[in-house]
Structures are given as structure tokens and as C-alpha cells.
Amino acid sequence: GGRSETFFKELEGMVGSGGGETTDEQPPPTKTETKAKGQQEKIVLKGESRPPVDLFKSIFEDGEDESSSSGSEDDEPEKGPQPGGPPSADTDADNAPSRPPKIAFNPSSKRAASAAIDSKAADSSGSDSDDSSSKQKKEKKKAKKAKKGKKPAKVVEPEEDEEEEQEREPEFFDNFVLKSDEEVAAMPEAERNAYIEEHDNRFFPLQQEEIDRLGDETFALYEKVVTEVNVRRAIKARIMVTAKEKADSQPVDKDGNTCVEITLIPGDTVTGYVEGLRESLLSVMEDESQKRRVKNDLLCEERKEDLTEELEERLRLHWPRKGRTEVKYRQPREGELVAHRQKSARFLRQFYKRLDDQNQNYQELSDEVTAHADEFVSNVNALKETLKDQGSLAALQGVEMKSKKLLAMFKPECEDYHEMLNMLVTAEPQKLANSITELLRLTKTFPNGGDYDIKEVNDLKELLVEPQVKLDAVVEDRREKIMALQDYEIEAMRVTRGFKTEYEKCLQELSLREGLGKKYGAPRRNAQERLRTEVTRDEYSANRLDEMLDKLEKLCEAAKKGKAVRFDGEEDEEAALPLAVRIKHTTMSVRTGVRRRVEYLEFLKEGAEVGADDEIPVDMEEEGCGAVHQEEDAMVVGTFSQAIKTLQQQCKEETYELYSAEGKTDLLGDSGVPESLAKWLFSNNIKVLGPEEGEILNEATVVTPDGPHTYTVKYTSGIEEKKVPAVLIKPFGAAPVRAPEPPTFREGERVDVHFQCHREKSRRRLRSQVSRLERIIAKTPVPPNPGWLGAPSAAVTDSVRRAALKSDSTREAASAGFAKLLDAWEAARKRHVSQLRPQLGSPDAAGELKNLVEREEKRGREVQAAVAKFKEKLLAIEADTAKEAVKRLTSVMKGWAAMLDKMVLTEDLQALPGDELIIPKRKSLKRLRKASRSSSAGAGGEGDGEGDDAEAETATAPSVGRSWPRRTWSVLDLSLLKKVMEASLPPPPVLTDEELAEKEKEKEAAAKAKKKAAGKKGAPPPEEEEEDLGDLNEAEVWEKKASEEATFSSYVTTAHRCLVATCSSRLEAFSKRFEEAGAAIRAKYEGVQEREEKWRGKWGGLVVDLKGEFEK
């Protein structure tokens, strides 16, 4: 049942009181002991007998300590046992939140506590326990009666079934399904309480003979259930006893004196209460008596009428036939005829009344329609009078909008009125017409089961002709009036024509005066549209440049990780290109986009020559995949300032042509346009191009910093602007101060903010994009960021990686093909071994043995020759792959060096407002010494590579321009590749003294012929001949030529240094890889040759042994 806090507190008190008593009770008896003892110990359960069980077995778990007596009353109350057995440790662990804390109990005192509980429960059984037991018995009796009332059909079963029924174990639950401990623990609290209550109610005890028939498992289950039920009932009995004791006990103080005084009620008060009770009782009885009297009178009258009617009917049966006919037929028929006439008259009255109501509603509605139209006319005329007083286009359009709103509201309102009027022409009259039709339909003659005669029906039809005619006439009259009302409304709406005429007249006067309106404001609108288009084109171009920079960053990250990447909207052909090509093409697109935007915004320094339009040479990576860089369509053409001036000039020309056509040139100002249009053009010129001289400062308040050296400010007009550079903010009323870092401001500080036009904002954004490009190509920071792989380095990395992969795939493919040949030779060897039988040692089989030996020797020679040839071929393939990789690396390196030289960088851009406030950082003594050494060593246009200092200096002073030194780079170290290649070359031939002397003579003769040809007059200049490479081997010749081809000249910046360093490191890694591959090839195939040579000796020994064994 319900497990309340009081219940469990009473349980703790009960256990505590019983813990002090100790008895020598034994554990619960087993099934055998129960059968032996019989009825010695019995626990009361619903008044029947059952075997004794341990009362507290299922609720107290910590009972091993015999010295413990009881739980504390301050502990959390413990819930009762759940059906299905005592809670285990697993159940406690799984349902820790829902289980109460354990109660310590002494096992030796369990019987004593049980006896105490039973004794106290027996004392109170006359009050609480008997009541609950009697209620349960009554409920069982009702259930049994309900079952008996069903009277189920009797089924005659064989005697064998009766014997099986006797052998079947008895059941101790009434149609109840037991659940496991886990299922009960998983139930919600309310559902678990309901399950336990039903569990106890459904249980019924067994007799001793039934218990003896239980099996071991069933007996254990029965014992467990008895324990649980007895524990819960004992707890309930204890709670009832305790509650009764508390209710019956009288509180006393510490001395034993009664704490509650005896309350005495005065006799007068009691007398008053009794008199009031008497009066109330008599009043209620009198009311009830009166109600019964009225009810009886009504019942008497009702029965009197019924009995009188019954008596009259019986008396009529005694009348003669004539009187019976008079009463039974004539009088009822006369009543029917009278009722028919009354019904017709009533219908006509109602018909004409409804018709009159409709006429009245129609008249009121038509008057309302007329008043509505008159009100509309008066409102439009009032608006018309105010047109001439409006001094601006907005005010004039506002009056026009009011007129349109009036007309827009008037039309649907008229439609609503027409709908209501049409209801009085169609729906409402139709209802009256339908009532006539319905009356005739319900008027049924005698043959059709009605009470009308044919003549009556015809008379009724003639009677209804007049109402139908009147109804038709009224409907027709209403239709004519509705048409007249529609004409009246149309006439009322025509007043808007006069309003429109007056509006156009006022609009023309205002438009001519101010240059506004649809016609006279067309030049301004066209200029506004062109301005918006130009600004949108500029913003789109900037956004497109950001997208390309994002793409370039992702490509560099992909190259660093060695993973493929694909972008949304990218075509399959472009996505399939190598990363090196995609990075180069994207960088070229960025280079072109920056160059176009610099020219469009006129942001390039005067006299700066960048060469951003020069073509970049195509490298071998592009040639290998057939990729051709396609320039994107130019979003910006010309310059931004020229586009603004052009649209302003077009606006002036269109305005002059328009006013000339109207003959109103006298309204044009000195600038050739109306004064308002001239002000608009000037203000827009300031907004997009800025003032021609000086600067505009706006007073504002600093709201909060929103980034590094940027702030959110709020102008005096209430407008907020975010991300304003700190260099454009100046203290209010004070001159700006130059400093190495941008100034800082506190929140709420009053400042002056430099006004940025659109072109200046675009230039500032372009400079940030160029700075981002410099970070991507690793030009900045100085020193470079070790965690970032610049675009040139990324392209080089991808190129070398793919060259290595190509080398591996080529080597693996060739090795796989040759491995098949080795397998075939190995199979032939095994076949020869299997054919080497002892019989071949006989002289008779000498020919066969000789043939087998020759075939094996031939196979061995073929293997040795093929392995040696394939090894040399594979090494040659590796060498060719390495040469091609170096050639590709050289072409990629030169292409990127040229691109870095011919790219617009921050040093090529003009200064922006606020740059003059930043003082360039001074170089340290160490940097000055390095710069001095660099300038002295770089005389003649070549530097020693100390370009970082010059770059760092120009980065802080963009007005200086490009001041980087130039250098001739020769950075590819091919010595390791040459060494590996020389290892696979044949040794050079040894020349004799005569051959050496002959070679020297040939050199001298060639030198004389060259000198003689140069001395002749008019002879063409001799072509430069290649250096004599006769003394060098093939690897040395390749190294010399490849090193010369890899030499290039460029600026010295951090980006160039990163490119060169990456090329050197990737070439070194590739060289080591090439060396390891060559060593692996030699080791693998020389091992094959060595194994084959060992097998050759072993084979000869086998043959010799075979012959010797046979000779023995």
C-alpha cells in the first residue's frame, strides 16, 4: 500500500522497541520441519493456517552482528519488502536512489520482536485489524457471488483429469502474476506500490495438507511470500496500535499532571443550541410536509383527468351508432378543417410580417449606402483642398496615399454593402418562396397519408398565389434600386478624377521647382541606380577576392596534410588537377584581382612599376596535365572616380535635355541642374570619393573596443559605427600625437572621428587583403611562421610528393611484372628438382640427365642475365624519374619566383589617413650592422641574402616603396643524386698514353680553328660553344646542367627565402628517398643473383652425388 513518512518512522520505532528483547528462537523451519511439527507454530494470515516463517527475513539485511539491537529513529525510513524475495546486493546497487538506508537488527531478537508485534496487534484486533479483515472477507464474498451469478457451463471431464488435478500443486494466488525483483525495482513508485498492494490482496494461505503437496521450489516461493505479507501486515498493525495509543493517551507534564483542562459549557449556551436545533428540525419537517401536500394535489388532479377521460370513452361505447359517428368522425374532421384554416391564416400572417421586416431592413441599408458614398466624396474633396499647401514631394505623396487609401477602403466597403443588399434580393426572398413550397409539400392528401382533401389543397394553392406575386414584385423593385445605388457609388468615385488632376498639377509645379517626381526626377534616379550599381560592383569584387584568398588558404592546408580538397561549385576537371597547379592558378587569380582593384581604386603609388600584368611562365606541372589558367571576367573596369564623374555628368545632361524639352530651362541653376539636385550630387560625391581638400571630423563617443586597434563609436546623431580604426579617432578638440602604436581610448570618451568615404573604406579593405595575401605566401611575418606552409612552399611540396609517388608506382609496376618471370623460373627450377630422380644416375640415363642439367644451367644463366639487366633498367628508370623531378622542381621554383616578383604588395600601395601617426620602429644596432654588411656585399645588384631587414623596414614605412635587394639564387644541391647515379654507371675506360696524346692534339686543333675564325673581318661572331665536358661522366654532366638551369635572379624577401628553403629541404628528402630506393633495388636483386649462384653449386653437387651413389 502507500509508503508514507509516518509509516516508516513508526516502523523504525517498532524495530527499536523490539530490539532490546532477546530470545533463543531458531531460524525459519524447512519444509521437512514444517511437516513434522504440523500446527505447532502458525502465523495469522486472513484467519487461516500456514507454516511459520521468519518475520523479518525480507527487510533486515545487516543482521550478522548479534550485539546490535535496533535502528535509529533519525535514520531515513526504509521501504517495505518488495514481492519476489528479500532485496539483494545487486538490487540495492541498481536502485540506490529509490531504496531507503538499511536498518541494523539483531537476528537473535527477531522472534521476540515478532512476538511483540503480534501481541500488540492482537490487542488492537477488535478495532483496526478486525475491520480490515472483515472488509477483505466482504470483498471476497462479493467476488464469489459475482462468479456464481455467471453460471458457467458445466464441462464433464474424464476421471484422469481429476486425478491430474489432485496431483497438481495447489496455487496460493488468486489470478496474479508474480514479477522478478529486477522488474519490481524498475517500476515507478506509484506503480510499485499498487503492485505490492495487489500482491498482498491476491494472496491466500494454504492448509497444511496443501503445503505438504508443494515442491521444493514452490515451497521456497510460498515461504518468501508469507514472510513478505506478514511483515507488511505486522508493520501496518503496529502503526495502527501506535496511532490508537497516541489518540487515547492524555498528555501529562513531567510531574504526571494532566496538561489539558476540562472544558465546561454553560447551560444557557447548551439550551440555546438545543432550541435552535428544535426550530430547524420543525422548519424542515414543515417544508417537507408542504411539498408532499402540493405533490399529492397535483397527482390527484392528473389522475382525475385520466380517469375521467377513460370513463367518458367507456360511456361512448354504450352510445347509439349515430352518436358514435358524430363523435368519432364528424367532430374530428371539423376540427381538422378548422386547424387547416388556422394554419393557412397563420402562415400568411408570418409571411407578410417577414416580408415587411425585409423591406424595412432593405430601406435602412440603402440609406446607409447613400450616406457612405456622400462621406467618401466629402473626404476626398477635403484632401484635394490641402494639395496646394504641400511643400515637398513626400508631403504631396502622403496626401495622395491618403486618397488612395480612402478609395481602397471605399471599394471593398461598397462590395460588402452590395453583398448585403443582394442577400435581400436572393437569399432572403428565396427563404420566403421556399416556405410556400415547403407548406405545399407538407400538405398531403388522404391517399398520401395526410389529412387534406384535394379541394383543400387546390384552395390553399389559390390562396398562396397572391403572396408569391407580391414577393416577385418586391424583389424586382429591390433590384432596380440596387442598380441605382451602384450608379450613385460610381458617380461618387469619379470625384477622385478631380483629385488626380489637381495632384498632377501640384506635382508638376513642385517637380519643376525641385527636380523631383517620376518624370523630372528620372535623372536623379538614374544616377542613384548607376551609383548603387558601381558600389555593388566594387563590393562584389572585394568579396570575390576574399573568397579566392579563403580557397588559397585551404589549398595550402591540404597540401601540407597531403589530402585532396574540393570546393562547392568546382568543376570536375578543375578538381582533378594537381594541388600544385590549383595553388598556382588560384594565386594568379588573386594576383590579377589585386592588380585590378588597385587600378580601379587608384591605390598604386605614383611611379611604381610592379609588372603585375606580365605573364607568368608555364611550368612542367601545368604542361603535364594540360592545364591552362583562365582569367576571371573583370568585375571592375576603369577607375572608381571616373565612373562617379561619368554618372554625374550623365545626370546633368539628362536633366538639361528634359527641361529643354519642357521649355523650363529658366528653372535650372548656375550648375545646369536644379538646386536640390546639385546639393544631392555634391553630397554623394563626398560620400563616395571624399572631400577634395582637408578632412571631415564628426563628434562621437567611444562605446566599446571591438577588436585589435578598432572601436565602436556612437555619433551625436545616434548612429553607431563598428570597427573604426584607432588611427582615425582623435581626442576631442586636440591635435593627434604620433606614436609607435595606435592610440587607445576608454569607454565613454568624447572623440573626433575621421569621416571615411566609400573609396577610402575600399582601399583600407584592399590593403588588409594584400596583407593577408602576404601572410599566405609567407612574406610576413618576419621571421616566418614555422606552423604555416606558404603557397609557393605548398606547391613545391605537392610537386615533389607526387614525383616520389610516381617513382614508387613506376618501380612497383616494373617489379610486379618481373616478379612474374621470377616465379616462372622458380617453377622451372622446382620442376627440374622433381625430375632429378635416382634412376638418372644410371649410365643408361646419361643422355636424359645431361639434357636436364643443360636445361637447368640454361635457366640459371637466363635468370642471372635477366636479373642483372632488370636491375640496371630499374636503376635507370629511377634515375630518369629523379631527373624529371628535379626538372619539374626547377620549373615550379622559377615560376613562383617570377610571380612573387610581379605581385602587388603592401609596399606598392599609397598611404591612408592615419598612417602618418604611426612612427616606424627603429632598427637595433645588430640589424644596422647586418644591413651595412648586406649593402657592402651586395654591390653590383646582388645581395648576400640579408633581405629580411629591408623587408621589415619597409613593412613599417609603406611610403618608402620597394627597397629589397636582388639576388641570383643557385640553391639546388644535387651532389647526393649524382653520387647515387654514379654508383649505377659502368667504370670509365682506361686510356693509354697514345690515346691521351691524341686527345690533347684534337683540343689544340679546335682552339686554333676557333681563334682563326674570330680573326677574319666580316665574319659573324662565333656562337657560344658549350663547355668541354669530355672529362665528366654522365652524372656529373647532368648535375652541372641541372644546377645551371636552376639558377635564377629575384628579390630577396621572406617569401623568396621560404621558397628556396622549401625547395632545398624537399630536394634533400627526395634525394635520400632516391638513395634508399637504389640501395633497396641493388640489395633485392643482388640477393636474387647470390641465391641463384648458391643454387648453381648445390645443383652440381646433387648431380655429382647422384652419379656417385649409382656407381657405388
PDB file of C-alpha atoms in Angstrom, residues 24 617 668 1071:
ATOM      1  CA  ASP A  24      16.585 -18.175  21.527  1.00  0.00           C
ATOM      2  CA  PRO A 617      55.829  31.201 -67.392  1.00  0.00           C
ATOM      3  CA  LEU A 668      17.904  75.424 -63.783  1.00  0.00           C
ATOM      4  CA  SER A1071      67.488  12.564 -52.705  1.00  0.00           C
TER       5      SER A1071
END
